[in-house]
Short mmCIF file of C-alpha atoms and ligand atoms in Angstrom, two decimals:
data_model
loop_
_atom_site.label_atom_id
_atom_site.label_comp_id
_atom_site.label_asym_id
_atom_site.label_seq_id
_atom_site.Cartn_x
_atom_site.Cartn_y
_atom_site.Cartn_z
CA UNK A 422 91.44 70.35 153.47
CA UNK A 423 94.40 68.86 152.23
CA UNK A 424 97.87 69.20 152.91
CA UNK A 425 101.51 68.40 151.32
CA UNK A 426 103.40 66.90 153.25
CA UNK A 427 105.07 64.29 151.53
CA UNK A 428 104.03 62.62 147.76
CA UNK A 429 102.63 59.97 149.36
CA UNK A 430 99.58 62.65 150.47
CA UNK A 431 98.64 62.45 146.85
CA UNK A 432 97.17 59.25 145.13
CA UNK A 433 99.00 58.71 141.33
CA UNK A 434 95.70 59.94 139.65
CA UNK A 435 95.75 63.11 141.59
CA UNK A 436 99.62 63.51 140.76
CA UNK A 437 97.88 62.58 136.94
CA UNK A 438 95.56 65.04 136.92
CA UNK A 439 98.29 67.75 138.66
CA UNK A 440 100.98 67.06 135.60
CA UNK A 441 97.94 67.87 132.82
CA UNK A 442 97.29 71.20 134.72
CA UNK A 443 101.40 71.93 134.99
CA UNK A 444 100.99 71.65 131.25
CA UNK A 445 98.37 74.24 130.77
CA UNK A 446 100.14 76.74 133.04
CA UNK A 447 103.95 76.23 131.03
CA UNK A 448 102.49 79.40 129.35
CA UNK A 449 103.22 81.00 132.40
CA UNK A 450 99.79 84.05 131.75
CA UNK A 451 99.30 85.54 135.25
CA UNK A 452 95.41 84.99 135.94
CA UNK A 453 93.57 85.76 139.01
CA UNK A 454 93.04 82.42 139.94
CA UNK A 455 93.97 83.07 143.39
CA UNK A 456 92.71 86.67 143.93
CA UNK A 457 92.19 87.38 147.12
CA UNK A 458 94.15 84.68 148.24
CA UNK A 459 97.11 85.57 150.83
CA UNK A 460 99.66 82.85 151.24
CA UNK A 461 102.76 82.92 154.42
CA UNK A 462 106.00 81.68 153.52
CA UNK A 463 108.22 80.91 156.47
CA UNK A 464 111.40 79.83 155.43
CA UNK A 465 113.97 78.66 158.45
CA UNK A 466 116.58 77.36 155.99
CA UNK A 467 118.68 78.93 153.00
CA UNK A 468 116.55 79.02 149.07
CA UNK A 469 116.80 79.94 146.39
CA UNK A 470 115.02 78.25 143.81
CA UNK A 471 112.60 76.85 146.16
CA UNK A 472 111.13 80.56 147.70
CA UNK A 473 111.27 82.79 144.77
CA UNK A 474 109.53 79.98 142.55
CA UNK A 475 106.70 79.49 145.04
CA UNK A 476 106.71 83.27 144.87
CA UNK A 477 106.09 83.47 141.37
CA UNK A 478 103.58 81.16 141.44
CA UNK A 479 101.97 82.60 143.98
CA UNK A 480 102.04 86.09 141.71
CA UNK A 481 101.21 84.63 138.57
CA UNK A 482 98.13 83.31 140.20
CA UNK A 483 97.24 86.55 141.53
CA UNK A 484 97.60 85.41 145.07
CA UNK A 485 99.73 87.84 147.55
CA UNK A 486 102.56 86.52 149.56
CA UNK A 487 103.67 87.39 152.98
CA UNK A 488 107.40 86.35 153.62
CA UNK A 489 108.10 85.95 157.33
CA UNK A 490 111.82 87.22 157.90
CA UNK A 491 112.53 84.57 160.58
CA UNK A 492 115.73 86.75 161.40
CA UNK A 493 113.97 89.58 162.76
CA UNK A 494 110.78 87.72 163.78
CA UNK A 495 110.18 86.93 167.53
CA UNK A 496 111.58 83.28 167.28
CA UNK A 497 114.82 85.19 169.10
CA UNK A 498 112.72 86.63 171.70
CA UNK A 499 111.94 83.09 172.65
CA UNK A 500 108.63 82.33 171.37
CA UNK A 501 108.37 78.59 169.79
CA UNK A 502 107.67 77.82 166.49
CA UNK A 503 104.48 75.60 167.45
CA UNK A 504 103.39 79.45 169.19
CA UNK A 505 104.76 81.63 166.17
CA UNK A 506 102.72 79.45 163.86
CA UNK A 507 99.68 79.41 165.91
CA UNK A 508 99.69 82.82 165.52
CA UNK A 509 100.56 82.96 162.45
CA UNK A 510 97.62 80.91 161.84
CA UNK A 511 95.14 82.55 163.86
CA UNK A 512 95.95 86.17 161.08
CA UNK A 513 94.05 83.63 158.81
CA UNK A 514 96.43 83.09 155.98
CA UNK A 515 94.98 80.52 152.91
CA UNK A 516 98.23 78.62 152.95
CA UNK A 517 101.63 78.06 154.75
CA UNK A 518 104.06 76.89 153.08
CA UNK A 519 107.27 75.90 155.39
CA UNK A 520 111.05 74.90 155.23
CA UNK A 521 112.77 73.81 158.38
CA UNK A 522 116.06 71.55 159.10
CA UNK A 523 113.96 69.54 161.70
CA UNK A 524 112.78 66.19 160.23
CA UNK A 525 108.73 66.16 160.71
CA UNK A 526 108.29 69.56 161.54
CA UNK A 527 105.66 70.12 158.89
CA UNK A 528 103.76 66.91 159.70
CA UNK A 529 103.48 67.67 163.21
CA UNK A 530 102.53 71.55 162.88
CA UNK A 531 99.87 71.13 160.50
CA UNK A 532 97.76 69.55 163.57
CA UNK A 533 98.43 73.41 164.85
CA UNK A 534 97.18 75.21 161.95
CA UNK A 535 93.80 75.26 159.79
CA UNK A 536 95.04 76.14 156.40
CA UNK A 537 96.88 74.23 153.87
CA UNK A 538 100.57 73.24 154.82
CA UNK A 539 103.00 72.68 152.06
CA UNK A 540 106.33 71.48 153.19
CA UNK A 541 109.29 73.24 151.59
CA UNK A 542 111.59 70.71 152.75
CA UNK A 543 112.15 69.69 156.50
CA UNK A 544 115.67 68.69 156.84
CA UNK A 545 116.96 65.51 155.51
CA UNK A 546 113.31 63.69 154.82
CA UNK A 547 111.07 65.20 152.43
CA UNK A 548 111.35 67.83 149.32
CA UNK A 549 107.77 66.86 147.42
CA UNK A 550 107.48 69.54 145.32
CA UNK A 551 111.09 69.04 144.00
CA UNK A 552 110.79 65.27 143.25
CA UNK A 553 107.01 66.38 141.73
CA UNK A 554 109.09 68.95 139.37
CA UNK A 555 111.44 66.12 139.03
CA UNK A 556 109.31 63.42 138.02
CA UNK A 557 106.98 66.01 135.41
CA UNK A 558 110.40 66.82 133.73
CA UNK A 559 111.57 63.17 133.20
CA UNK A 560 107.61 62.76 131.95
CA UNK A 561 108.03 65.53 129.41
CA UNK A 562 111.69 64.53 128.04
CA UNK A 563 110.33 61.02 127.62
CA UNK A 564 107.29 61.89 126.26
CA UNK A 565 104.96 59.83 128.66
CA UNK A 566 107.46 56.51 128.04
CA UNK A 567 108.60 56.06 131.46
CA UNK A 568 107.77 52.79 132.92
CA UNK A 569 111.13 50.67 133.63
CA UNK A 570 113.18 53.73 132.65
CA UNK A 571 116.44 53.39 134.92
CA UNK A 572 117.52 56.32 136.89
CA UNK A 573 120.80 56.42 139.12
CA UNK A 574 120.57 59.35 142.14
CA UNK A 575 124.12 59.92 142.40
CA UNK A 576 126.39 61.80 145.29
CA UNK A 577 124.86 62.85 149.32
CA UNK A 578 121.72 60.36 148.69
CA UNK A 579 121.69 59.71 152.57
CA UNK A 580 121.36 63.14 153.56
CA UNK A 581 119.26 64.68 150.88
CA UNK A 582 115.93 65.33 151.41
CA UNK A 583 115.52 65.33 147.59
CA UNK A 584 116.40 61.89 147.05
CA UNK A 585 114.14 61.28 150.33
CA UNK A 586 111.11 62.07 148.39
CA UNK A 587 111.66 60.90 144.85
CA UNK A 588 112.96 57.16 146.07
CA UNK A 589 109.41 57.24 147.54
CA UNK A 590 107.92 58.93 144.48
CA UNK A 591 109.67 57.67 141.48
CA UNK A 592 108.90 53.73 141.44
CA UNK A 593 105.19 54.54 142.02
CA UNK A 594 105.41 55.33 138.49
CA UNK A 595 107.29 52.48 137.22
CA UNK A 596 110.89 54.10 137.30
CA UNK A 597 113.87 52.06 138.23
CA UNK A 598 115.91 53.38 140.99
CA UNK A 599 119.51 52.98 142.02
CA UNK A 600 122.26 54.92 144.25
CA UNK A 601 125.55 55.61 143.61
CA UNK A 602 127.52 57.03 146.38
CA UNK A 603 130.72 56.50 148.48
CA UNK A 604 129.77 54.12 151.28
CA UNK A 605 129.41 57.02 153.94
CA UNK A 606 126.75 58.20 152.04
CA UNK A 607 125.11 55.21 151.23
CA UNK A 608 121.99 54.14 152.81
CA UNK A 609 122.15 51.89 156.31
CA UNK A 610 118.72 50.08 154.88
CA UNK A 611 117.89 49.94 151.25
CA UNK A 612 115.65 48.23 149.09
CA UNK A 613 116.93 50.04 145.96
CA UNK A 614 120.34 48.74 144.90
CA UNK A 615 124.27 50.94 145.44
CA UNK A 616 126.84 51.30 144.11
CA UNK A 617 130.29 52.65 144.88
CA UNK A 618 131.50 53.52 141.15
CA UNK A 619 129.65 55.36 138.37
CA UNK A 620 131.12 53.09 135.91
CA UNK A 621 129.14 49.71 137.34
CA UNK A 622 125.88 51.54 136.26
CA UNK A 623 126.67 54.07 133.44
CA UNK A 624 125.90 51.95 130.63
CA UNK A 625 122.52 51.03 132.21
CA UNK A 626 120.74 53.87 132.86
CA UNK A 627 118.52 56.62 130.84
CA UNK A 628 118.50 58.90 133.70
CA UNK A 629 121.08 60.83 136.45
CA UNK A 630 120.58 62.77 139.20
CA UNK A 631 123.32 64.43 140.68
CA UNK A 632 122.82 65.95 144.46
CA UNK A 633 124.91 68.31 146.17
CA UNK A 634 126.88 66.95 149.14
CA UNK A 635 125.08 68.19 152.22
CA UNK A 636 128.14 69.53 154.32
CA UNK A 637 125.29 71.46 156.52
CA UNK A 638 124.33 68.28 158.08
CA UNK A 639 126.94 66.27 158.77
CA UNK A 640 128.43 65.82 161.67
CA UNK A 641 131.91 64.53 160.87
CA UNK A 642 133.99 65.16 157.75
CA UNK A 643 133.94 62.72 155.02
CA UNK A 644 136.66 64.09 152.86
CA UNK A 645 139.79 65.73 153.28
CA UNK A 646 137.90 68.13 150.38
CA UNK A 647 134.86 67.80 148.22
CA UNK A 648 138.04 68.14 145.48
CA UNK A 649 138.69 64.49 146.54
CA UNK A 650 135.24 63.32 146.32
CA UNK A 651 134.82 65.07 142.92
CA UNK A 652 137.38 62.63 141.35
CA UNK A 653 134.71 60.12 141.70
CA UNK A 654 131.39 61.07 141.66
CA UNK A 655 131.27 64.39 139.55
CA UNK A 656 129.60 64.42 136.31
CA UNK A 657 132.21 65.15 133.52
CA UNK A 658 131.47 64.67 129.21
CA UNK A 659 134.60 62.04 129.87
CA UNK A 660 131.82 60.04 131.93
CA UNK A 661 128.90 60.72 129.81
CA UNK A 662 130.59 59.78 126.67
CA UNK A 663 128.56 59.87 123.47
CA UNK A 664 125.45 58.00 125.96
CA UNK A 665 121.86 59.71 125.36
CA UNK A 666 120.84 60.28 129.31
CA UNK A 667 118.84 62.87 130.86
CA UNK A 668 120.96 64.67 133.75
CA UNK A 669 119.32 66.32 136.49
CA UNK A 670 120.57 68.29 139.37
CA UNK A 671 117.64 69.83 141.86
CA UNK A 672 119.67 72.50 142.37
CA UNK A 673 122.13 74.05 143.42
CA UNK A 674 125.47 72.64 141.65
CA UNK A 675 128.61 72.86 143.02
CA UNK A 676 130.83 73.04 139.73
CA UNK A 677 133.28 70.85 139.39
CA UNK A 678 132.16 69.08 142.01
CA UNK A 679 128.62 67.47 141.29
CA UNK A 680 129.11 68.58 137.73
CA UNK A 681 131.56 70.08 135.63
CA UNK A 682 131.46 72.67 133.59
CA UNK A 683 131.01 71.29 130.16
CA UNK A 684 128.65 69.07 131.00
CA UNK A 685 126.47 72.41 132.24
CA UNK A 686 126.57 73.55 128.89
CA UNK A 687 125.60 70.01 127.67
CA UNK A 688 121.94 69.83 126.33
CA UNK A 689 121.81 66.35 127.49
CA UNK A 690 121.39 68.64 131.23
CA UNK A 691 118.11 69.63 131.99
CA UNK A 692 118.47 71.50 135.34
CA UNK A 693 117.14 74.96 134.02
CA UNK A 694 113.87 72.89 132.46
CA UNK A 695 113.81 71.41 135.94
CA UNK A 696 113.85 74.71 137.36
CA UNK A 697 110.84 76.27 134.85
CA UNK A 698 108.83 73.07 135.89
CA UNK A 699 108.86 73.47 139.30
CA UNK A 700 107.65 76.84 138.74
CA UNK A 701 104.32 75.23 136.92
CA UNK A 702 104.12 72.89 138.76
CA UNK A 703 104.15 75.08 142.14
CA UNK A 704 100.97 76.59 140.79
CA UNK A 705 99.44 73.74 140.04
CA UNK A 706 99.71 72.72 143.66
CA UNK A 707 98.80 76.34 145.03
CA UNK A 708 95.81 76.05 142.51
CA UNK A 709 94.86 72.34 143.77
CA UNK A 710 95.31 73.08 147.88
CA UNK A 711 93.61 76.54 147.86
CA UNK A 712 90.23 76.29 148.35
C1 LIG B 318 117.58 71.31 147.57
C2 LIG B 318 117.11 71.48 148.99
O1 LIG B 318 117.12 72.54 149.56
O2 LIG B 318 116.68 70.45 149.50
N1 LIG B 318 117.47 72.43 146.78
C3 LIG B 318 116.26 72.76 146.24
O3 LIG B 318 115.29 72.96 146.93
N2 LIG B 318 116.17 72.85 144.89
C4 LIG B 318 118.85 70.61 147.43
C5 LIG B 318 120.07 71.10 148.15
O4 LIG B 318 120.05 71.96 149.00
O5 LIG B 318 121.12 70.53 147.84
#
C-alpha cells in the first residue's frame, strides 16, 4: 500500500508514468474505474480548489465520496483526531485523503490507518498534489523541454506549503529554482538562491509563481497592509513587459495584490490550466493509490 505524503513518496519514473496517465484522462469521460470504491475526505482547513477537484475526480472515476463536516463532527465533543481517524478507519474507507494546519499530521496518522493517505496539505510543509499539477502544467506549456528552465517562486515562500513541496519537487526534474520575497519571508536556510527585488531576476527566468501571503499563519504583522507589500512583489503587465514567461498562481489570488488584474486576463497566466490539471492529475493519483 502506498501513500502520499510528500513527492518524495514517488520515484521520477512513477511521477513519469503518472503525467502519461494525466494525459489520457484531460478528456475528462467519467468511467467506472473506481466503482465500488468509497473515498473520506476530512478537510480541517479552508478549500476550494483543492476539495471539490479531488471530488470530481473521485466522481469521474466512479468512486463515491464521503465528506466529513469537521464542524459538526465529534472533534468538539473532545475526541482526538488520532481516535476520530481510527474510527474513521475502522468503517473501512479505500482512501483518506486529509488537510490539516499541523505540520506532519498526515505522516504520523497514516501509521493509524490501513488505507491509502493522501495529504491535502498539512500546514506550512507539504501540498504534493499541487506542486504535481504544477510541475505537469509547466511540462505541457514547454512541451517536455524543461531541464535548466528557470523558475522564480515569488511572495509568502516561507510559509507556503506550496512552495514547500515544489522546491523539493521541481529540481528533481532539472528546473532551476529561485525565491523572491521581502526578507521576512525569506527562508532562514536555503540552498536555492533570494532575492529581495523582482527586477534582479526578471530578465532571467521562463517561469513565475506567485503565492498568496499566508496572513493565517503568522504570528506578527509584516506590513502595515498587503497594499504596501503589493508595490513590490505583485505581478503587473508593467513588470512582465513584452517577456514570454509562464505565470502561475496555485490558487487563490489576491488581486492586486499577488497579481493584478490585467495580468489575469493575460494568456501568458496559466492558473485556470493549472486548475484543470490538477483535476487530471487528482485521478491519476486516486487511480494509482486505489487498489
Ligand atoms: C493553497 C493551499 O491551500 O495550500 N491553495 C491550494 O490548495 N490551491 C495555497 C494557499 O492557500 O495560498
Amino acid at each position: 500500500m502506498q501513500n502520499l505524503i510528500t513527492t518524495s513518496d514517488f520515484t521520477k519514473e512513477e511521477i513519469i508514468d503518472l503525467f502519461e496517465d494525466t494525459k489520457q484522462l484531460l478528456d475528462f469521460k467519467s468511467s467506472e474505474v473506481l466503482k465500488g470504491k468509497i473515498i473520506v475526505i476530512v478537510f480541517f482547513e479552508n478549500s476550494t480548489r483543492t476539495r471539490s477537484s479531488f471530488e470530481i475526480a473521485s466522481k469521474r472515476l466512479g468512486a463515491q465520496i464521503v465528506s466529513l463536516d469537521v464542524g459538526t463532527s465529534s472533534r468538539n465533543k473532545g475526541e482526538t483526531i488520532f481516535d476520530t481517524v481510527a474510527n474513521i478507519n475502522a468503517m473501512k474507507p479505500d482512501a483518506l485523503i486529509i488537510r490539516h494546519s499541523k505540520w506532519g499530521l498526515p505522516e504520523t496518522l497514516s501509521k493509524y490507518v490501513t488505507c491509502p493517505i493522501i495529504n491535502a496539505g498539512d500546514g506550512e510543509h507539504a501540498h504534493p498534489t499541487q506542486a504535481l499539477l504544477d510541475l505537469f502544467t509547466i511540462i505541457e506549456h514547454f512541451n517536455g523541454d524543461i531541464k535548466g528552465k528557470k523558475i522564480a517562486i515569488i511572495g509568502d515562500v516561507k510559509s507556503s506549503r506550496v512552495c514547500g513541496s515544489n522546491k523539493r519537487l521541481l529540481p528533481r526534474f532539472g528546473l532551476e529554482l529561485c525565491f523572491v520575497a521581502p526578507k521576512c519571508f525569506q527562508y532562514e536556510n536555503s540552498e536555492h538562491k533570494q532575492y529581495d527585488n523582482i527586477s534582479d531576476i526578471i530578465d532571467n527566468v521562463d517561469i513565475i509563481m506567485s503565492l498568496r501571503t499566508q496572513l493565517e499563519r503568522h504570528h506578527e504583522q509584516f506590513f502595515e497592509s498587503l497594499n504596501e507589500y503589493a508595490k513590490n512583489y505583485c505581478i503587473t503587465k508593467e513588470v512582465f513587459g513584452n517577456r514570454d514567461i509562464l505565470l502561475l498562481h496555485p490558487g487563490p489570488v489576491n488581486r492586486n495584490i499577488d497579481i493584478s488584474d490585467d495580468m489575469l486576463k493575460d494568456p501568458r497566466n496559466k492558473i485556470l490550466e493549472q486548475v484543470t490539471n490538477g483535476v487530471a492529475i487528482r485521478m491519476a493519483i486516486l487511480k494509482k493509490l486505489i487498489k
